[in-house]
Coordinates of C-alpha atoms (C1' of nucleotides) in Angstrom, one line a residue:
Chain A
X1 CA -6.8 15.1 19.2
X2 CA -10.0 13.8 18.1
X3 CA -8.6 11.5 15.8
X4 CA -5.1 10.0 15.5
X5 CA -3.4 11.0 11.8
X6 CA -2.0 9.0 9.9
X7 CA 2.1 8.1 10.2
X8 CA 3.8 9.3 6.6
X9 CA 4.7 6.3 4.9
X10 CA 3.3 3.8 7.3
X11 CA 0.3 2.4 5.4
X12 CA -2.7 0.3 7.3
X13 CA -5.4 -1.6 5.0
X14 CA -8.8 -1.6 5.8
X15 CA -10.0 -5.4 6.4
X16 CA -11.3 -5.5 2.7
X17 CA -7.5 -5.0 1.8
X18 CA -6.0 -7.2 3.9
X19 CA -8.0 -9.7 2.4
X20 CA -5.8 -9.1 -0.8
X21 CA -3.0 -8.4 0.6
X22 CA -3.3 -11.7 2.4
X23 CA -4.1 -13.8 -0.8
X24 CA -0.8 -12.4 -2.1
X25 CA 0.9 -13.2 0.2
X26 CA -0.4 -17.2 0.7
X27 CA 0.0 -17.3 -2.7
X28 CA 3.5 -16.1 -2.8
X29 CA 4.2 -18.6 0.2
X30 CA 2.7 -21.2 -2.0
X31 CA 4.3 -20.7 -4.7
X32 CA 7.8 -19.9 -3.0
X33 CA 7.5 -23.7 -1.1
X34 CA 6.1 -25.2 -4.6
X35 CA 9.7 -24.7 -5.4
X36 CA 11.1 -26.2 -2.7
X37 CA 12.3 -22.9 -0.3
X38 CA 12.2 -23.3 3.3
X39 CA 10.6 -20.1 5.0
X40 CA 12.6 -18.7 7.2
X41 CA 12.4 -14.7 9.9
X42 CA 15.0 -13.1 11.0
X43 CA 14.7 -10.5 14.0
X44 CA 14.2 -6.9 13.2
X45 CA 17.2 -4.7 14.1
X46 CA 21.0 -5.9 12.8
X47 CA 23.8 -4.1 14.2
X48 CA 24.7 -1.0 12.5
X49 CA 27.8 -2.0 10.9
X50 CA 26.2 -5.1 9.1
X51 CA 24.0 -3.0 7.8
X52 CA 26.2 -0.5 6.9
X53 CA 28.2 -2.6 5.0
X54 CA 25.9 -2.8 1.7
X55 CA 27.0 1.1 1.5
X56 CA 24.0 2.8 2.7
X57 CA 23.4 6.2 3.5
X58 CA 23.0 5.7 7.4
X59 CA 19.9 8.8 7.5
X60 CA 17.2 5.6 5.9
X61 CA 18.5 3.3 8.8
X62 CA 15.9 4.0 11.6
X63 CA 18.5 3.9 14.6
X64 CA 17.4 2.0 18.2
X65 CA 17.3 4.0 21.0
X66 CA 16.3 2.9 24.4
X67 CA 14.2 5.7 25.9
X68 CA 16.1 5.9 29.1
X69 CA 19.3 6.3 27.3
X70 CA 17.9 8.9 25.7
X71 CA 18.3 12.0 27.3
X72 CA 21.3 10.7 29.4
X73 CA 23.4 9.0 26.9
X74 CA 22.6 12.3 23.9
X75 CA 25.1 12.0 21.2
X76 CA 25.8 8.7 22.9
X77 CA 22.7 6.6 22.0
X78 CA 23.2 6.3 18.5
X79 CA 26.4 3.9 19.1
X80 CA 24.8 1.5 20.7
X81 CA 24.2 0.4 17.0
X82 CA 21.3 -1.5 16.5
X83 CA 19.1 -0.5 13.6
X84 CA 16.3 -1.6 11.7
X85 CA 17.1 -3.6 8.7
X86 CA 15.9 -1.8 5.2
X87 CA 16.2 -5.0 3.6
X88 CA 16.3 -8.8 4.0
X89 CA 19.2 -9.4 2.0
X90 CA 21.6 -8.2 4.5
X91 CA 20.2 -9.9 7.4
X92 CA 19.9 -13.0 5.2
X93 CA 23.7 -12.8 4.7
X94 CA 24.5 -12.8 8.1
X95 CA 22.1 -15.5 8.9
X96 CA 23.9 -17.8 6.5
X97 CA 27.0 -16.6 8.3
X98 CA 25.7 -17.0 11.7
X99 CA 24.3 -20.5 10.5
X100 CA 26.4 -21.9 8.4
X101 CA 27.4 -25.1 10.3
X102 CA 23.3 -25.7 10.1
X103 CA 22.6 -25.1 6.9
X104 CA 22.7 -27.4 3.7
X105 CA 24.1 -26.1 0.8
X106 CA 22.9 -24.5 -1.7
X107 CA 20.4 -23.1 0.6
X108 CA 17.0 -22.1 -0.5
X109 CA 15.0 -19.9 1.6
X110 CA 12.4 -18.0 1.2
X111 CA 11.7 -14.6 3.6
X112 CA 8.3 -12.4 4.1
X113 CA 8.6 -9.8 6.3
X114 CA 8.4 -5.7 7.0
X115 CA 11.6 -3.6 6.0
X116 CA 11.9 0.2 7.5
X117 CA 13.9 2.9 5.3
X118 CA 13.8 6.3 6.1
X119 CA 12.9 7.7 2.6
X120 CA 10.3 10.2 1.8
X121 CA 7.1 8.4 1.1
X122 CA 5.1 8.6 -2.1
X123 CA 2.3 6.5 -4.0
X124 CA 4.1 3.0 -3.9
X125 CA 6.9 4.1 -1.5
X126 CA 6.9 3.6 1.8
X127 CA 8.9 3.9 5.1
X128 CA 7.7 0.3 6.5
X129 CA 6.4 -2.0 3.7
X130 CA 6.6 -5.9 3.2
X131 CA 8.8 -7.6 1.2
X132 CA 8.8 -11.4 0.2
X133 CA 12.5 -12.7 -1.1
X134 CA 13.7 -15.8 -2.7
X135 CA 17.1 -16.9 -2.7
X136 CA 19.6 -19.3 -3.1
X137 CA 23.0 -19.3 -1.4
X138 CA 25.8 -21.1 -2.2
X139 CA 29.1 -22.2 0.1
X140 CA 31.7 -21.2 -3.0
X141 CA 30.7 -22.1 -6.2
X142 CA 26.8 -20.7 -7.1
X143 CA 26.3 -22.1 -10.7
X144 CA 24.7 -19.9 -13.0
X145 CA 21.7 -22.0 -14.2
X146 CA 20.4 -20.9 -10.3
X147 CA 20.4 -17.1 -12.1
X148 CA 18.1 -18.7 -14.8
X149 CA 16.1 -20.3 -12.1
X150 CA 14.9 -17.7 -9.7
X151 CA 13.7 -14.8 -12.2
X152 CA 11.4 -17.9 -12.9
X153 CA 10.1 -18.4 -9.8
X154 CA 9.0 -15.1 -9.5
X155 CA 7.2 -15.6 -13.0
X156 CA 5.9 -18.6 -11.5
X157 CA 4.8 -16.1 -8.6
X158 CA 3.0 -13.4 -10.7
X159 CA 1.3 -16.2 -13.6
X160 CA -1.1 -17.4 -10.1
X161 CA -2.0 -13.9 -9.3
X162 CA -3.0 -13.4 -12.6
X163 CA -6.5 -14.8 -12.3
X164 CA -7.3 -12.3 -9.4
X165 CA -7.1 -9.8 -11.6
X166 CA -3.0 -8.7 -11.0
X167 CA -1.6 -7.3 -14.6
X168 CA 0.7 -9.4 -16.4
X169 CA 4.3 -8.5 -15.2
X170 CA 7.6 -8.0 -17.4
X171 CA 10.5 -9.1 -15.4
X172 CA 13.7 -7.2 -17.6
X173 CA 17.1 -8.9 -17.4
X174 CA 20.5 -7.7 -17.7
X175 CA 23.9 -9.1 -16.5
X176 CA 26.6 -6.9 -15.1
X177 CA 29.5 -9.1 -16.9
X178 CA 28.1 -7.7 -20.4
X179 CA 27.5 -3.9 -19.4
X180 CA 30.9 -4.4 -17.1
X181 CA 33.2 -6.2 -20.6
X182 CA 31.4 -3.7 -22.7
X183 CA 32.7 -0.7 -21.4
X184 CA 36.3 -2.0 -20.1
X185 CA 36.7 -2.8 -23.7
X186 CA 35.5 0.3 -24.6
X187 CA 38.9 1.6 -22.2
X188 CA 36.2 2.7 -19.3
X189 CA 37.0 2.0 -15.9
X190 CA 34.9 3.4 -13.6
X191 CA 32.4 1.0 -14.2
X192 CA 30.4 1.8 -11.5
X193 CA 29.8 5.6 -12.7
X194 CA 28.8 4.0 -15.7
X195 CA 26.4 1.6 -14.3
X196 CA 24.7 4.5 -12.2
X197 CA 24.8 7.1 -15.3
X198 CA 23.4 4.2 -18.1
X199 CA 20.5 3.4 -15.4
X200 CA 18.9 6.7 -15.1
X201 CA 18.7 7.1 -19.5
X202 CA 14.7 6.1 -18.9
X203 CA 14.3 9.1 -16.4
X204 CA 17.1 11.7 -18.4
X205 CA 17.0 10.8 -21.7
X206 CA 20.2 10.0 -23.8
X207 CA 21.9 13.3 -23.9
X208 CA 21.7 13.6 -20.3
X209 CA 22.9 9.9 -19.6
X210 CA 25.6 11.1 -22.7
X211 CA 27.0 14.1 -19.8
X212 CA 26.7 12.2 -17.2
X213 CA 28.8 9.4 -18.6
X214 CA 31.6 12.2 -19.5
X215 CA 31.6 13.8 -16.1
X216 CA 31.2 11.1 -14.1
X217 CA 32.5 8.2 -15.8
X218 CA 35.3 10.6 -17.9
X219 CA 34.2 8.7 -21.2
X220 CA 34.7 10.4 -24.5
X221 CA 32.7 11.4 -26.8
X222 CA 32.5 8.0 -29.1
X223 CA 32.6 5.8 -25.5
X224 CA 29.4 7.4 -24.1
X225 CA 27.9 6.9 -28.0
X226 CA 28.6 3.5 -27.7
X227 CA 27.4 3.2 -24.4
X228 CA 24.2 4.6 -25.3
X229 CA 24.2 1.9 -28.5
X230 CA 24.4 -1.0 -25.5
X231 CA 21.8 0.6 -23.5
X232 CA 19.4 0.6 -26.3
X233 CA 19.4 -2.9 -27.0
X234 CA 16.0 -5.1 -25.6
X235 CA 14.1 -7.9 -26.1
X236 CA 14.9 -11.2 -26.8
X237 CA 17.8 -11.6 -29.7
X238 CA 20.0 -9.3 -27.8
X239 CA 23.1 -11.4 -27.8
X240 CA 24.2 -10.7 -31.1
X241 CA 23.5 -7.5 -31.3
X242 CA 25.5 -6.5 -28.5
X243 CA 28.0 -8.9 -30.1
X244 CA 28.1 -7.0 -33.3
X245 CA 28.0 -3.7 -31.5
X246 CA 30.7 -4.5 -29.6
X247 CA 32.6 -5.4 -32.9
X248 CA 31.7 -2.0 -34.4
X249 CA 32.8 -0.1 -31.3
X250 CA 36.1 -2.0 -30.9
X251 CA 34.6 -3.1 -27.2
X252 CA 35.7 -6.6 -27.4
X253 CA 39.1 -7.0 -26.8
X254 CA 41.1 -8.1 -23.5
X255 CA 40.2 -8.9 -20.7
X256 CA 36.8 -7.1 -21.4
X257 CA 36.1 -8.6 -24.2
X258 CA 36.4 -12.2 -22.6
X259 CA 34.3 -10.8 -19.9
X260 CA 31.7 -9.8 -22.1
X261 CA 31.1 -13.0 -24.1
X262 CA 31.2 -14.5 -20.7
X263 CA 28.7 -12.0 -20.0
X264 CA 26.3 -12.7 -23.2
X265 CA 26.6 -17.0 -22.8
X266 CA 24.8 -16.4 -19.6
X267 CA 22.4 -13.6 -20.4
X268 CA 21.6 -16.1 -23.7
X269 CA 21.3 -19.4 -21.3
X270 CA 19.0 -17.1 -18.8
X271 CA 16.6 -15.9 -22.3
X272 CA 17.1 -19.6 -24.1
X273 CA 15.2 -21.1 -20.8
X274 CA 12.3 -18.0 -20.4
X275 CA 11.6 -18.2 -23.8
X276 CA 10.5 -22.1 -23.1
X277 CA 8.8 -21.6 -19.2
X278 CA 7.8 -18.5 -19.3
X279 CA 7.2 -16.6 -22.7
X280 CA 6.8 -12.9 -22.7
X281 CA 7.5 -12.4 -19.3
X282 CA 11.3 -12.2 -19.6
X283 CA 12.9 -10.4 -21.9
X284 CA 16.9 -8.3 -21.7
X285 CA 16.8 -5.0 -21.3
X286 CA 20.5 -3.8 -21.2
X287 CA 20.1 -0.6 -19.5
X288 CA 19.4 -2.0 -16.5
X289 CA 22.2 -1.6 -14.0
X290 CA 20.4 -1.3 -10.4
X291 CA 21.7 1.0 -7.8
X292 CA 23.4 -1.6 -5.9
X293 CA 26.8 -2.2 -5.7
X294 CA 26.9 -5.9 -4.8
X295 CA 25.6 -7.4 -7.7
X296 CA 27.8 -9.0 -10.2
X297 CA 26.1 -11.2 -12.4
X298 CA 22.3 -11.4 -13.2
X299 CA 20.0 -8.0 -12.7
X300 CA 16.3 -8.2 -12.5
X301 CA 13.6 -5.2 -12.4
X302 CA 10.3 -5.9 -13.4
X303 CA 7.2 -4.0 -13.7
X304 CA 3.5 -4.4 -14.0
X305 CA 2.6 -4.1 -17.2
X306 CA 0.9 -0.6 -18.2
X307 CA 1.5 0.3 -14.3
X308 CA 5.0 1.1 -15.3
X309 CA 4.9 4.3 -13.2
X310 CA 4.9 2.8 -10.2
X311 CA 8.5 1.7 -11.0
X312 CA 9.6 -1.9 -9.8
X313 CA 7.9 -4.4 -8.0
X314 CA 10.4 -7.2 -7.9
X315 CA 14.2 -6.5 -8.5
X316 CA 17.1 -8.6 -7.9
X317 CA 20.3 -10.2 -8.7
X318 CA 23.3 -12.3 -8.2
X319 CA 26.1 -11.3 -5.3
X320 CA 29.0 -12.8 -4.9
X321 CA 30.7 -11.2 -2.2
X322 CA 28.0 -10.0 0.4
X323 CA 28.9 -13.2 2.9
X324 CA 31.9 -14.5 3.8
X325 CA 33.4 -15.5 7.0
X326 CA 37.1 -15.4 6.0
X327 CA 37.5 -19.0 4.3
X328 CA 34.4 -19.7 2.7
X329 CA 32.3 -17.0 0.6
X330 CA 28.4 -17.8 -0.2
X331 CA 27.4 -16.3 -3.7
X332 CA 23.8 -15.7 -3.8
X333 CA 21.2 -15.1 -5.8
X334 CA 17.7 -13.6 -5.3
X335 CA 14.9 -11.5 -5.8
X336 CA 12.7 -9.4 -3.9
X337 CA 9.0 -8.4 -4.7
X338 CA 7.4 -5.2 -3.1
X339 CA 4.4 -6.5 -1.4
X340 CA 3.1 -3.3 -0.1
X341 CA 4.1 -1.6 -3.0
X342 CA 2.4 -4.0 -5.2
X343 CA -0.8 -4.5 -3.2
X344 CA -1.1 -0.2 -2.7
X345 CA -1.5 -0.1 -6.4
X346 CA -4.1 -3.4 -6.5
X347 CA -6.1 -1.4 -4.7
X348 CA -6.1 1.8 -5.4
X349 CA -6.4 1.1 -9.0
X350 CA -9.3 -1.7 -8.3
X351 CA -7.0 -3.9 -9.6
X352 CA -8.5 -6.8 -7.2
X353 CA -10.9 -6.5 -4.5
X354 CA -12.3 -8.3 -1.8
X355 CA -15.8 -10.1 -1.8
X356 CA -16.0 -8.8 1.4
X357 CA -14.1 -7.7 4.7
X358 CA -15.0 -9.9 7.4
X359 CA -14.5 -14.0 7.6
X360 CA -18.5 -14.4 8.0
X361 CA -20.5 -16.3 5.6
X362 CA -23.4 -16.4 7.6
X363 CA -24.8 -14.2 10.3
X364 CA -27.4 -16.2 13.0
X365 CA -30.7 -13.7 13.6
X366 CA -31.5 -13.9 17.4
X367 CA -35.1 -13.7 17.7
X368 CA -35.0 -12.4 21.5
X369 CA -32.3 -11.7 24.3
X370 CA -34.1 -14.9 26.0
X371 CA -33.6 -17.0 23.0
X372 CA -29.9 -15.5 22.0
X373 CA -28.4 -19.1 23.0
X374 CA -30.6 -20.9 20.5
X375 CA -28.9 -18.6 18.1
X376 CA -25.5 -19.2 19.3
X377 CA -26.0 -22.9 19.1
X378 CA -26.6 -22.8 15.7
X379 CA -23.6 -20.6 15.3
X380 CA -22.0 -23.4 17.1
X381 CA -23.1 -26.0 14.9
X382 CA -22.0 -24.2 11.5
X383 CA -18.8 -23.4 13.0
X384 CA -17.9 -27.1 13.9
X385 CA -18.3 -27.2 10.4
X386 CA -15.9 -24.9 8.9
X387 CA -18.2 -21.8 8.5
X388 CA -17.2 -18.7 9.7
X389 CA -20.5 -17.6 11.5
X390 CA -21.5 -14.7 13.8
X391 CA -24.7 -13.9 16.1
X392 CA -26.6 -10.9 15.4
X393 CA -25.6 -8.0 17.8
X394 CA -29.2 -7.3 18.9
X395 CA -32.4 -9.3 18.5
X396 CA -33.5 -6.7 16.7
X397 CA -36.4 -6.4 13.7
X398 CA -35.1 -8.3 11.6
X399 CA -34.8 -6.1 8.5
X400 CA -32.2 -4.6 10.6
X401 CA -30.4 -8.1 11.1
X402 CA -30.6 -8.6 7.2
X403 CA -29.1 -5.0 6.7
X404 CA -26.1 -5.7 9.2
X405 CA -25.0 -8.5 7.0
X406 CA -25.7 -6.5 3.9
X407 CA -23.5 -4.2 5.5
X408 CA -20.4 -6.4 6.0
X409 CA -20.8 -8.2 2.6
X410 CA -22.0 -11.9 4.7
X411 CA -23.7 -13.4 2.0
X412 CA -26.5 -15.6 4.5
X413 CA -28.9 -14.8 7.5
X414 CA -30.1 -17.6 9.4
X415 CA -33.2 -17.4 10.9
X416 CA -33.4 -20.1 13.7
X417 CA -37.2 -21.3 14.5
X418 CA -39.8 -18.9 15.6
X419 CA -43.4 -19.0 16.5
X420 CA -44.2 -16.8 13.5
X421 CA -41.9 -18.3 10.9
X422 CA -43.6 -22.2 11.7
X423 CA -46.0 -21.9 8.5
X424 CA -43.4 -23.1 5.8
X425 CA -40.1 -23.6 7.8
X426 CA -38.8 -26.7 7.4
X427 CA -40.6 -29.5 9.1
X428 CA -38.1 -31.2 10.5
X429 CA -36.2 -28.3 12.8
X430 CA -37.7 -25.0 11.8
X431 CA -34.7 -23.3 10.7
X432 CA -34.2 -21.0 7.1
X433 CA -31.7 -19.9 5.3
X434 CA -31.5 -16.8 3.3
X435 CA -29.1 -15.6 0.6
X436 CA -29.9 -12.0 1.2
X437 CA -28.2 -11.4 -2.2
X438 CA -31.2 -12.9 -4.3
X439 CA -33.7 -12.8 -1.4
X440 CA -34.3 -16.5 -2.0
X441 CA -35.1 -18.1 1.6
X442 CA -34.8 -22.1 2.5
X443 CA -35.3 -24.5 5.4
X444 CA -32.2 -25.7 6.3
X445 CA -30.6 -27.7 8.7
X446 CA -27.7 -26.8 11.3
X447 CA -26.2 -29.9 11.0
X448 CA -25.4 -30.2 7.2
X449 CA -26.4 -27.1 5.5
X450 CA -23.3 -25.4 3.8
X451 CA -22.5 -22.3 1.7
X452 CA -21.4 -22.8 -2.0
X453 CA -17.4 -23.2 -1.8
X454 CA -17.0 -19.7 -3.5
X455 CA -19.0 -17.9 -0.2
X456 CA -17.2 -19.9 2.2
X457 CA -14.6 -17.5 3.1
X458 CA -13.5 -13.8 1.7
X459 CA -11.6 -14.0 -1.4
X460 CA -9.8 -11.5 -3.9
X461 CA -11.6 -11.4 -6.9
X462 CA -10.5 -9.4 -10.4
X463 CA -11.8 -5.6 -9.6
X464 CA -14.2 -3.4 -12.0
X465 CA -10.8 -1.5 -13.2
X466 CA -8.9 -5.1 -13.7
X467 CA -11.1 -5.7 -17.2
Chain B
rG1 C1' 16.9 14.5 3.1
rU2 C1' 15.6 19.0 -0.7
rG3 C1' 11.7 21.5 -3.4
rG4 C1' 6.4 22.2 -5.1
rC5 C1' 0.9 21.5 -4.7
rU6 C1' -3.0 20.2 -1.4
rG7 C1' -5.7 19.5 3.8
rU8 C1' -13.7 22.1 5.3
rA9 C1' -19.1 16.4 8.1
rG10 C1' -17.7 9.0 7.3
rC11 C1' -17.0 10.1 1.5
rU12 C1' -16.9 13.8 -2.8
rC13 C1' -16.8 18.9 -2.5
rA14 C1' -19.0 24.3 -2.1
rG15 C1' -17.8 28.5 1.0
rU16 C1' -18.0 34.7 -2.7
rA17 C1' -13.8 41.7 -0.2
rG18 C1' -11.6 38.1 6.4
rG19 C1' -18.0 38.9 9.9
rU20 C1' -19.6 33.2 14.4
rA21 C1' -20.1 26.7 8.3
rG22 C1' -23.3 24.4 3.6
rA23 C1' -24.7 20.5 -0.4
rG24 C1' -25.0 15.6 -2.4
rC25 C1' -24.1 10.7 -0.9
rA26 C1' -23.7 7.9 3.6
rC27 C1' -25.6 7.2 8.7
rC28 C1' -29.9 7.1 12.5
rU29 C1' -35.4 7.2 13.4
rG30 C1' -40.4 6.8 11.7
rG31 C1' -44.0 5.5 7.8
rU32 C1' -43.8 -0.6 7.0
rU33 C1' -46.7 -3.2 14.9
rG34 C1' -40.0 -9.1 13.5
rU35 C1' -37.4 -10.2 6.7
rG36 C1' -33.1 -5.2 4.2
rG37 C1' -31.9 -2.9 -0.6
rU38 C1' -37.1 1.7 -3.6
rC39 C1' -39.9 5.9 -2.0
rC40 C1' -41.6 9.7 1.7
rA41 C1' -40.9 12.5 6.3
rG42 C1' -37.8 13.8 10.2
rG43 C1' -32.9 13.7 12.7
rG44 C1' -27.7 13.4 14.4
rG45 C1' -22.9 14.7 13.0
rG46 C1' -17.6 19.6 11.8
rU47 C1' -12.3 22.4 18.0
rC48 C1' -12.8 24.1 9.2
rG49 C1' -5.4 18.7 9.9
rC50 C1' -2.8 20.6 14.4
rG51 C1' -0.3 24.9 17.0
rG52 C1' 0.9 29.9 17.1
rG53 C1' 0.4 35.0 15.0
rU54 C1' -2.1 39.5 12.6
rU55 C1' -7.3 41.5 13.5
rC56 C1' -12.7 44.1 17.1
rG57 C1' -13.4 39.4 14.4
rA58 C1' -9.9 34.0 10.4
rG59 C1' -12.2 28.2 7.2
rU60 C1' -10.7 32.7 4.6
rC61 C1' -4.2 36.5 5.8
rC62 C1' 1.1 35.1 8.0
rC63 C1' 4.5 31.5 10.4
rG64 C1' 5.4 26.6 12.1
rU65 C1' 4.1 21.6 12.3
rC66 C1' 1.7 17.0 10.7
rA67 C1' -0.5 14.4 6.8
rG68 C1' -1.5 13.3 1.3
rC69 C1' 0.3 13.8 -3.6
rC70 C1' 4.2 15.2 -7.2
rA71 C1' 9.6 16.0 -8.7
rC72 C1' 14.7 15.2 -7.1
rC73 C1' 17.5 11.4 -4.4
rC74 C1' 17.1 6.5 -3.8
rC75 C1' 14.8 2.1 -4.4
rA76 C1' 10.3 -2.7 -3.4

RNA sequence: GUGGCUGUAGCUCAGUAGGUAGAGCACCUGGUUGUGGUCCAGGGGGUCGCGGGUUCGAGUCCCGUCAGCCACCCCA
């Protein structure tokens, strides 16, 4: 093959976006240690049955296989059981397991690192893509006010991308006890059917959601209306309207309806403290359910605002059961932002771009082969400095040296002494500097001559399409 | 994993009824003999995603495969 094609689903950024996905990433790190998570990695593969145990289809767990065992051990390899991990939830959980002893508690950790799923890749999905989780994990009792707290963090996260030119974000909330309350006191049971049939009503519509709650969930005609009635309620006076829904549908009886008001104290703690730190951004939504079976409090989505097509960028909730080593369970709760997802869309929408793809702010001209180490001296001298500097390849004309930073976005050619460059250079040591950007040319000197802050190194800035 | 659309030079694309591949931009060289971006002239570059088949002959038809996008599924 002349040239290697691309792996499905495996996306690679040129330098120029690696330079924004990079500056999400510090800042997420940032911001994730402004409030006080420790970072932690966890290895790559989990044995199969721990990651199994979130319920997962096996087929989007990429399986290990040594490649000896291969041929030998057919129909054999697979058991070895070693996968990688789609997530960092689940090998979070055992961490805290394996760890436990080790660990203060609650335990705040942040975690940025490449997940593998074998799904079929579109725009903003991939096969092996970063994400960048916060949680906090609990031995026993997790207090709810920690379910107010992260969804904040996150809005924390998005507000310092925002002057890169990242769209504002809105982070919807729902909490399983209401949807759950709500619809045993309606006389459902299956409340998982009615969680997965209520979360596709954006991509169905109502009437559809309306079947699929009969089929699936064996509601009646009247539950799946009032279902419907929950699902519509958003923004950010929800609580008594679901309460006075739930009144007019008879939801709010027994052990459902104490589950439900249980359900709507925290959902209206959670909106009470956004409304204050972080206005706008969070707001309920109670159609959201998530696909996972695990959580039982808090659910978060959120999406980029007028990007809602790409689907979510940071989801998340509270679990109560994922860790547990027999005596001691560690409720959890946390959320997960899709860094490659996020940064795919950046850039191909020229969201936020790079000044320019490579460290250099300045490239040193080399006047001849002979002279090359006069050049790299100079080079020398910036560097010890702070500034990212680079010879010229060839000591060639040097129109051609000014064009090969043009090229590469480096903002300044220095032109070291010459015989020819004497008239005007400066007196002391002969050296100019030029901003090839407005052609304006100074003498300079090696030892104290430095780049305004904003050329010093690459930086995302807001693209032409950010606005 | 299922289904649909697409795949020609670095990029955006043309390529007519199957007859041995083109444009613009980009790139290189020279004009400007050591200071780029304009202009002018010239030049290099494509196993037509890959593999197989039909045919005297395939970029053009058929099959497979890979990749990209879309829908489903699921989710970041």
């Amino acid at each position: 093959m002349a040239r290697p094609t691309p792996l499905s689903g495996f996306p690679e950024w040129l330098p120029e976006g690696r330079v924004v996905e990079q500056h999400v990433l510090d800042t997420l790190r940032r911001t994730f240690e402004l409030h006080g998570f420790a970072g932690i990695e966890t290895r790559a593969v989990e044995p199969l049955d721990q990651l199994l145990r979130k319920g997962e289809t096996s087929k989007e767990i990429y399986v290990l296989r040594r490649l000896q065992e291969q041929e030998a051990d057919e129909g054999r390899g697979e058991q070895a059981g070693l996968g990688l991990h789609f997530d960092l939830t689940v090998p979070f959980a055992r961490y805290v397991l394996e760890n436990a002893g080790k660990l203060h508690f609650p335990f705040r950790r942040y975690q940025i690192q490449k997940v593998w799923r074998g799904e079929r890749p579109q725009e903003g999905r991939f096969r092996e893509f970063v994400q960048a989780d916060v949680d906090v994990v609990a031995a026993g009792e997790l207090p709810y006010h920690y379910e107010v707290e992260l969804p904040l963090v996150m809005a924390d996260a998005f507000a310092a991308l925002a002057d890169v030119g990242v769209p504002p974000v809105r982070i919807l909330v729902n909490n399983r006890k209401v949807v759950e309350g709500f619809a045993r006191g309606l006389g459902l049971a299956d409340v998982d059917a009615v969680l997965r049939a209520v979360d596709k009503l954006d991509k169905v519509g109502p009437d559809a959601v309306a079947d699929l709650l009969r089929a699936e969930a064996g509601a009646s005609a009247e539950q799946a209306a009032a279902m419907l009635d929950l699902a519509a309620v958003r923004g950010d006076d929800v609580v008594a309207r679901v309460r006075a829904l739930a009144e007019r549908h008879g939801a709010r009886t027994g052990a459902g309806g104490d589950l439900l008001d249980a359900g709507l104290a925290e959902l209206g703690a959670l909106l009470d403290a956004a409304a204050t730190r972080a206005p706008g951004v969070i707001t309920a939504d109670l159609k959201i359910a998530r696909g996972l079976d695990y959580y039982t409090g808090s659910v978060y989505e959120t999406v980029l605002v007028g990007h809602e097509d790409l689907g979510s960028i940071c989801s998340g909730g509270r679990y109560d059961a994922l860790a547990s080593d027999g005596t001691t369970t560690y409720p959890g709760v946390g959320l997960s932002i899709g860094v490659s997802r996020l940064v795919s869309r950046l850039l191909s929408a020229g969201l936020v771009t790079a000044t320019r793809g490579v460290p250099s702010a300045v490239v040193v001209a080399v006047t001849s082969e002979e002279t090359r180490q006069e050049s790299e001296a100079v080079a020398a001298a910036l560097r010890a400095r702070g500034i990212p500097t680079e010879v010229a390849p060839a000591a060639a004309k040097f129109g051609k040296q000014i064009r090969y930073a043009d090229r590469r976005g480096v903002p300044f050619v220095w032109f070291p002494p010459t015989a020819r460059t004497a008239e005007g250079a400066d007196a002391a040591t002969g050296h100019e500097v030029k901003d090839i950007r407005s052609g304006e040319q100074v003498p300079a000197d090696p030892a104290t001559w430095t780049p305004p802050a904003e050329d010093l190194l690459p930086r995302a800035v807001p693209g032409p399409a950010a606005g």
